[in-house]
Amino acid sequence: MGEILGAGLLAHVPTIVLPEQERLELNEGKEITLVTGLRQLRREVFERDDYDTVVVLDSHWATTVEFVVTAQRRRAGLFTSEELPRGMCRMPYDFPGDPELAFNIEKFADKHGTWITAIEDDYLPIYYATINLWKYLGEGLPDKRWVTIGVCQTGDMEDHLRLGRALADGIAATPGRRVLLIASGALSHTFWPLRELRDHEASDPVHIRTPQAREADVERIAWFKEGRHDKVLDTMDAFWKVRPEAKFFHYLMMAGALGERACTAGARQYGAYENSVGTGQVHLWFDRPAEGWTGTGHRAPSYQRTPHSRPQEV
């Protein structure tokens, strides 16, 4: 039986893969702590031998009619970002995948009333929400498998929680698998307009796009540290008003895998809460609680569906 050993809500901003001198120039001569935080997280978590697979819940990869799980035996190549090719240009990547896990996750789509497809096409695009974190946390660790799942742009909060439930069951159904989850994405996510943007590239949170967004981010960071995932989930309507990245679907998928409102895992913060051209960024890591991820347990509802209808709980 497989298990989830740890999970993180991690920032993937392009700044972290710029050359050091460029980072210092953008940040008033200081290193951004999103970089030093990832280095510390690698030392304390990702260089351990107690896991074999990392599953990235990628806020930059938006599918439309289903969730997609990467199922290649190996992914390798050069990555240039369509969004910021000046800063992310011909970045090499090479890591094994986990087809067994990917296809096991797919098997639980019907149980949880959703649509999931494992895709093993070697030409499937890859996104920097996965690559940038692999560069810090996976490069140089050749035996660690990496798998990516995208958000679904036609899905809502419930759909992404259902994906997380299927993910947890797929992991449990994969013998001996020891998994780390990464929800790769930001908190609040509104950029400064282009003509103003270069005045707000430093990491100080004073540059977050609005005071309301900064306050909402700080409030949720505090809840995460307290293990109050229930508060985060119960106030999503309020958080959506400050436009979290990908509607916070990356976190919702992770929450679905960890027990949702029953999850009591408290966060360790790596580095500071920082700005990136108006958006709120942080690294938070959740170790598995002694009582397990689900606390009092999570009941998986039963669903029925037809190919052309939304699943209905029964």
GROMACS .gro file of C-alpha atoms in nm:
model
  314
    1MET     CA    1   0.000   0.000   0.000
    2GLY     CA    2   0.132   0.343  -0.093
    3GLU     CA    3   0.133   0.646   0.135
    4ILE     CA    4   0.171   1.024   0.130
    5LEU     CA    5   0.466   1.125   0.347
    6GLY     CA    6   0.453   1.504   0.309
    7ALA     CA    7   0.305   1.787   0.109
    8GLY     CA    8   0.391   2.145   0.022
    9LEU     CA    9   0.236   2.463  -0.108
   10LEU     CA   10   0.538   2.601  -0.295
   11ALA     CA   11   0.614   2.906  -0.509
   12HIS     CA   12   0.759   2.855  -0.857
   13VAL     CA   13   0.811   3.217  -0.973
   14PRO     CA   14   1.052   3.274  -1.266
   15THR     CA   15   1.278   3.487  -1.046
   16ILE     CA   16   1.411   3.181  -0.866
   17VAL     CA   17   1.585   3.048  -1.180
   18LEU     CA   18   1.741   3.377  -1.288
   19PRO     CA   19   2.119   3.407  -1.241
   20GLU     CA   20   2.210   3.519  -0.888
   21GLN     CA   21   2.337   3.859  -1.000
   22GLU     CA   22   2.008   3.935  -1.175
   23ARG     CA   23   1.813   3.830  -0.866
   24LEU     CA   24   2.018   4.065  -0.652
   25GLU     CA   25   1.968   4.353  -0.894
   26LEU     CA   26   1.592   4.305  -0.885
   27ASN     CA   27   1.583   4.283  -0.506
   28GLU     CA   28   1.788   4.580  -0.386
   29GLY     CA   29   2.105   4.374  -0.351
   30LYS     CA   30   1.952   4.098  -0.136
   31GLU     CA   31   1.888   3.735  -0.216
   32ILE     CA   32   1.519   3.647  -0.234
   33THR     CA   33   1.427   3.405   0.042
   34LEU     CA   34   1.219   3.197  -0.199
   35VAL     CA   35   1.559   3.072  -0.319
   36THR     CA   36   1.717   3.015   0.021
   37GLY     CA   37   1.392   2.856   0.141
   38LEU     CA   38   1.395   2.599  -0.139
   39ARG     CA   39   1.758   2.517  -0.069
   40GLN     CA   40   1.673   2.454   0.297
   41LEU     CA   41   1.366   2.248   0.202
   42ARG     CA   42   1.580   2.032  -0.026
   43ARG     CA   43   1.830   1.965   0.255
   44GLU     CA   44   1.563   1.884   0.513
   45VAL     CA   45   1.309   1.693   0.302
   46PHE     CA   46   1.399   1.618  -0.059
   47GLU     CA   47   1.745   1.475   0.003
   48ARG     CA   48   1.599   1.211   0.233
   49ASP     CA   49   1.569   0.847   0.129
   50ASP     CA   50   1.218   0.784   0.267
   51TYR     CA   51   1.025   0.874  -0.052
   52ASP     CA   52   1.041   0.767  -0.415
   53THR     CA   53   0.787   0.979  -0.609
   54VAL     CA   54   0.695   1.348  -0.622
   55VAL     CA   55   0.354   1.448  -0.759
   56VAL     CA   56   0.332   1.811  -0.871
   57LEU     CA   57  -0.012   1.973  -0.886
   58ASP     CA   58   0.072   2.229  -1.152
   59SER     CA   59  -0.121   2.558  -1.154
   60HIS     CA   60   0.020   2.652  -1.497
   61TRP     CA   61  -0.108   2.347  -1.682
   62ALA     CA   62  -0.477   2.400  -1.757
   63THR     CA   63  -0.670   2.119  -1.921
   64THR     CA   64  -1.033   2.147  -2.038
   65VAL     CA   65  -1.242   1.828  -2.046
   66GLU     CA   66  -1.059   1.609  -1.792
   67PHE     CA   67  -0.770   1.601  -1.548
   68VAL     CA   68  -0.447   1.470  -1.699
   69VAL     CA   69  -0.167   1.280  -1.522
   70THR     CA   70   0.173   1.241  -1.685
   71ALA     CA   71   0.256   0.874  -1.738
   72GLN     CA   72   0.588   0.876  -1.926
   73ARG     CA   73   0.863   0.643  -1.810
   74ARG     CA   74   1.106   0.932  -1.842
   75ARG     CA   75   1.082   1.302  -1.928
   76ALA     CA   76   1.386   1.476  -2.068
   77GLY     CA   77   1.462   1.772  -2.290
   78LEU     CA   78   1.518   2.146  -2.296
   79PHE     CA   79   1.256   2.386  -2.166
   80THR     CA   80   1.199   2.740  -2.290
   81SER     CA   81   0.903   2.927  -2.146
   82GLU     CA   82   0.654   3.087  -2.380
   83GLU     CA   83   0.576   3.336  -2.103
   84LEU     CA   84   0.926   3.452  -2.015
   85PRO     CA   85   1.181   3.308  -2.261
   86ARG     CA   86   1.444   3.562  -2.161
   87GLY     CA   87   1.462   3.422  -1.808
   88MET     CA   88   1.373   3.058  -1.870
   89CYS     CA   89   1.560   2.955  -2.181
   90ARG     CA   90   1.673   2.606  -2.286
   91MET     CA   91   1.669   2.475  -1.930
   92PRO     CA   92   1.770   2.105  -1.930
   93TYR     CA   93   1.554   1.855  -1.741
   94ASP     CA   94   1.575   1.478  -1.708
   95PHE     CA   95   1.384   1.267  -1.456
   96PRO     CA   96   1.198   0.934  -1.438
   97GLY     CA   97   0.821   0.924  -1.429
   98ASP     CA   98   0.588   0.680  -1.255
   99PRO     CA   99   0.349   0.516  -1.506
  100GLU     CA  100   0.221   0.264  -1.252
  101LEU     CA  101   0.108   0.538  -1.017
  102ALA     CA  102  -0.035   0.751  -1.300
  103PHE     CA  103  -0.258   0.472  -1.430
  104ASN     CA  104  -0.364   0.379  -1.077
  105ILE     CA  105  -0.481   0.737  -1.020
  106GLU     CA  106  -0.682   0.718  -1.344
  107LYS     CA  107  -0.859   0.405  -1.219
  108PHE     CA  108  -1.027   0.597  -0.936
  109ALA     CA  109  -1.196   0.860  -1.153
  110ASP     CA  110  -1.534   0.688  -1.154
  111LYS     CA  111  -1.530   0.620  -0.781
  112HIS     CA  112  -1.494   0.992  -0.716
  113GLY     CA  113  -1.720   1.114  -0.993
  114THR     CA  114  -1.462   1.282  -1.212
  115TRP     CA  115  -1.261   1.240  -1.534
  116ILE     CA  116  -0.889   1.154  -1.524
  117THR     CA  117  -0.664   1.037  -1.808
  118ALA     CA  118  -0.304   0.919  -1.779
  119ILE     CA  119  -0.105   1.032  -2.084
  120GLU     CA  120   0.232   0.879  -2.178
  121ASP     CA  121   0.299   1.088  -2.493
  122ASP     CA  122   0.664   1.200  -2.493
  123TYR     CA  123   0.563   1.522  -2.672
  124LEU     CA  124   0.325   1.634  -2.398
  125PRO     CA  125   0.430   1.990  -2.300
  126ILE     CA  126   0.583   2.062  -1.962
  127TYR     CA  127   0.544   2.386  -1.765
  128TYR     CA  128   0.769   2.590  -1.542
  129ALA     CA  129   0.552   2.535  -1.236
  130THR     CA  130   0.700   2.185  -1.250
  131ILE     CA  131   1.044   2.254  -1.400
  132ASN     CA  132   1.147   2.539  -1.168
  133LEU     CA  133   1.077   2.336  -0.856
  134TRP     CA  134   1.244   2.026  -0.998
  135LYS     CA  135   1.558   2.234  -1.063
  136TYR     CA  136   1.582   2.306  -0.690
  137LEU     CA  137   1.432   1.994  -0.536
  138GLY     CA  138   1.491   1.712  -0.784
  139GLU     CA  139   1.792   1.782  -1.004
  140GLY     CA  140   2.085   1.565  -0.900
  141LEU     CA  141   1.856   1.306  -0.738
  142PRO     CA  142   1.826   1.068  -1.036
  143ASP     CA  143   1.625   0.793  -0.864
  144LYS     CA  144   1.334   1.017  -0.761
  145ARG     CA  145   1.031   0.993  -0.989
  146TRP     CA  146   0.833   1.308  -1.080
  147VAL     CA  147   0.472   1.312  -1.201
  148THR     CA  148   0.258   1.616  -1.288
  149ILE     CA  149  -0.119   1.670  -1.274
  150GLY     CA  150  -0.272   1.983  -1.426
  151VAL     CA  151  -0.566   2.189  -1.305
  152CYS     CA  152  -0.888   2.175  -1.509
  153GLN     CA  153  -1.010   2.515  -1.625
  154THR     CA  154  -1.372   2.400  -1.651
  155GLY     CA  155  -1.368   2.251  -1.302
  156ASP     CA  156  -1.473   2.410  -0.975
  157MET     CA  157  -1.372   2.364  -0.613
  158GLU     CA  158  -1.556   2.033  -0.578
  159ASP     CA  159  -1.402   1.894  -0.897
  160HIS     CA  160  -1.052   1.963  -0.771
  161LEU     CA  161  -1.125   1.812  -0.430
  162ARG     CA  162  -1.249   1.503  -0.611
  163LEU     CA  163  -0.925   1.483  -0.807
  164GLY     CA  164  -0.738   1.494  -0.478
  165ARG     CA  165  -0.948   1.208  -0.337
  166ALA     CA  166  -0.874   0.999  -0.646
  167LEU     CA  167  -0.506   1.087  -0.615
  168ALA     CA  168  -0.498   0.962  -0.255
  169ASP     CA  169  -0.668   0.637  -0.354
  170GLY     CA  170  -0.433   0.590  -0.650
  171ILE     CA  171  -0.133   0.631  -0.422
  172ALA     CA  172  -0.278   0.388  -0.167
  173ALA     CA  173  -0.338   0.133  -0.446
  174THR     CA  174   0.026   0.144  -0.563
  175PRO     CA  175   0.224  -0.108  -0.358
  176GLY     CA  176   0.508   0.038  -0.156
  177ARG     CA  177   0.482   0.384  -0.309
  178ARG     CA  178   0.604   0.670  -0.085
  179VAL     CA  179   0.494   1.005  -0.220
  180LEU     CA  180   0.552   1.375  -0.164
  181LEU     CA  181   0.289   1.615  -0.300
  182ILE     CA  182   0.364   1.967  -0.427
  183ALA     CA  183   0.087   2.220  -0.487
  184SER     CA  184   0.289   2.447  -0.716
  185GLY     CA  185   0.150   2.799  -0.724
  186ALA     CA  186   0.096   3.134  -0.559
  187LEU     CA  187  -0.147   3.282  -0.310
  188SER     CA  188  -0.299   3.611  -0.434
  189HIS     CA  189  -0.207   3.660  -0.797
  190THR     CA  190  -0.265   3.997  -0.958
  191PHE     CA  191   0.025   4.154  -1.148
  192TRP     CA  192   0.110   4.521  -1.167
  193PRO     CA  193   0.039   4.675  -1.509
  194LEU     CA  194   0.333   4.660  -1.749
  195ARG     CA  195   0.423   5.030  -1.728
  196GLU     CA  196   0.436   5.008  -1.346
  197LEU     CA  197   0.569   4.656  -1.308
  198ARG     CA  198   0.941   4.734  -1.293
  199ASP     CA  199   0.885   4.954  -0.990
  200HIS     CA  200   0.754   4.651  -0.799
  201GLU     CA  201   1.005   4.370  -0.863
  202ALA     CA  202   1.160   4.366  -0.514
  203SER     CA  203   1.044   4.089  -0.281
  204ASP     CA  204   0.915   4.312   0.002
  205PRO     CA  205   0.540   4.238   0.055
  206VAL     CA  206   0.472   4.611   0.043
  207HIS     CA  207   0.467   4.555  -0.334
  208ILE     CA  208   0.177   4.306  -0.322
  209ARG     CA  209  -0.088   4.440  -0.561
  210THR     CA  210  -0.340   4.548  -0.293
  211PRO     CA  211  -0.343   4.567   0.088
  212GLN     CA  212  -0.652   4.343   0.082
  213ALA     CA  213  -0.464   4.073  -0.107
  214ARG     CA  214  -0.171   4.093   0.133
  215GLU     CA  215  -0.401   4.067   0.435
  216ALA     CA  216  -0.584   3.767   0.288
  217ASP     CA  217  -0.254   3.589   0.217
  218VAL     CA  218  -0.116   3.654   0.566
  219GLU     CA  219  -0.438   3.533   0.724
  220ARG     CA  220  -0.423   3.203   0.536
  221ILE     CA  221  -0.055   3.150   0.608
  222ALA     CA  222  -0.141   3.177   0.978
  223TRP     CA  223  -0.422   2.925   0.939
  224PHE     CA  224  -0.195   2.685   0.756
  225LYS     CA  225   0.060   2.704   1.037
  226GLU     CA  226  -0.218   2.625   1.285
  227GLY     CA  227  -0.331   2.327   1.079
  228ARG     CA  228  -0.668   2.492   1.012
  229HIS     CA  229  -0.731   2.364   0.662
  230ASP     CA  230  -1.099   2.377   0.748
  231LYS     CA  231  -1.083   2.758   0.775
  232VAL     CA  232  -0.903   2.787   0.441
  233LEU     CA  233  -1.161   2.569   0.269
  234ASP     CA  234  -1.461   2.731   0.434
  235THR     CA  235  -1.352   3.082   0.324
  236MET     CA  236  -1.268   3.014  -0.038
  237ASP     CA  237  -1.543   3.251  -0.155
  238ALA     CA  238  -1.365   3.536   0.026
  239PHE     CA  239  -1.020   3.432  -0.097
  240TRP     CA  240  -1.134   3.420  -0.460
  241LYS     CA  241  -1.198   3.795  -0.434
  242VAL     CA  242  -0.818   3.851  -0.429
  243ARG     CA  243  -0.770   3.618  -0.727
  244PRO     CA  244  -0.541   3.339  -0.603
  245GLU     CA  245  -0.342   3.174  -0.877
  246ALA     CA  246  -0.548   2.920  -1.076
  247LYS     CA  247  -0.835   2.983  -0.830
  248PHE     CA  248  -0.616   2.801  -0.574
  249PHE     CA  249  -0.697   2.475  -0.752
  250HIS     CA  250  -0.342   2.349  -0.692
  251TYR     CA  251  -0.402   2.368  -0.317
  252LEU     CA  252  -0.755   2.226  -0.342
  253MET     CA  253  -0.624   1.914  -0.517
  254MET     CA  254  -0.369   1.870  -0.241
  255ALA     CA  255  -0.634   1.926   0.026
  256GLY     CA  256  -0.855   1.663  -0.135
  257ALA     CA  257  -0.572   1.411  -0.102
  258LEU     CA  258  -0.501   1.499   0.262
  259GLY     CA  259  -0.850   1.477   0.407
  260GLU     CA  260  -0.987   1.826   0.338
  261ARG     CA  261  -1.148   1.985   0.648
  262ALA     CA  262  -1.039   1.692   0.865
  263CYS     CA  263  -0.672   1.754   0.787
  264THR     CA  264  -0.488   1.905   1.083
  265ALA     CA  265  -0.133   1.918   0.943
  266GLY     CA  266   0.043   2.239   1.044
  267ALA     CA  267   0.286   2.413   0.809
  268ARG     CA  268   0.654   2.489   0.841
  269GLN     CA  269   0.747   2.802   0.645
  270TYR     CA  270   1.065   2.811   0.440
  271GLY     CA  271   1.178   3.164   0.367
  272ALA     CA  272   0.959   3.471   0.400
  273TYR     CA  273   0.625   3.567   0.247
  274GLU     CA  274   0.736   3.763  -0.059
  275ASN     CA  275   0.613   3.969  -0.350
  276SER     CA  276   0.664   3.882  -0.715
  277VAL     CA  277   0.549   4.173  -0.934
  278GLY     CA  278   0.230   4.205  -0.732
  279THR     CA  279   0.161   3.840  -0.645
  280GLY     CA  280   0.188   3.674  -0.304
  281GLN     CA  281   0.443   3.391  -0.278
  282VAL     CA  282   0.537   3.153   0.004
  283HIS     CA  283   0.682   2.807   0.069
  284LEU     CA  284   0.483   2.602   0.323
  285TRP     CA  285   0.556   2.238   0.406
  286PHE     CA  286   0.319   1.996   0.582
  287ASP     CA  287   0.449   1.683   0.752
  288ARG     CA  288   0.207   1.397   0.801
  289PRO     CA  289   0.039   1.430   1.144
  290ALA     CA  290   0.081   1.146   1.392
  291GLU     CA  291  -0.287   1.057   1.353
  292GLY     CA  292  -0.263   1.052   0.975
  293TRP     CA  293  -0.373   1.300   0.712
  294THR     CA  294  -0.746   1.268   0.752
  295GLY     CA  295  -0.775   1.325   1.127
  296THR     CA  296  -1.122   1.185   1.198
  297GLY     CA  297  -1.136   1.034   0.851
  298HIS     CA  298  -1.288   1.127   0.518
  299ARG     CA  299  -1.589   0.949   0.373
  300ALA     CA  300  -1.571   0.909  -0.001
  301PRO     CA  301  -1.923   0.962  -0.143
  302SER     CA  302  -2.066   0.731  -0.405
  303TYR     CA  303  -2.143   0.879  -0.747
  304GLN     CA  304  -2.335   0.789  -1.056
  305ARG     CA  305  -2.288   0.949  -1.396
  306THR     CA  306  -2.343   0.912  -1.766
  307PRO     CA  307  -2.080   1.013  -2.025
  308HIS     CA  308  -2.263   1.342  -2.094
  309SER     CA  309  -2.370   1.448  -1.746
  310ARG     CA  310  -2.203   1.582  -1.435
  311PRO     CA  311  -2.163   1.323  -1.161
  312GLN     CA  312  -2.428   1.334  -0.890
  313GLU     CA  313  -2.373   1.221  -0.530
  314VAL     CA  314  -2.601   0.936  -0.427
   0.00000   0.00000   0.00000
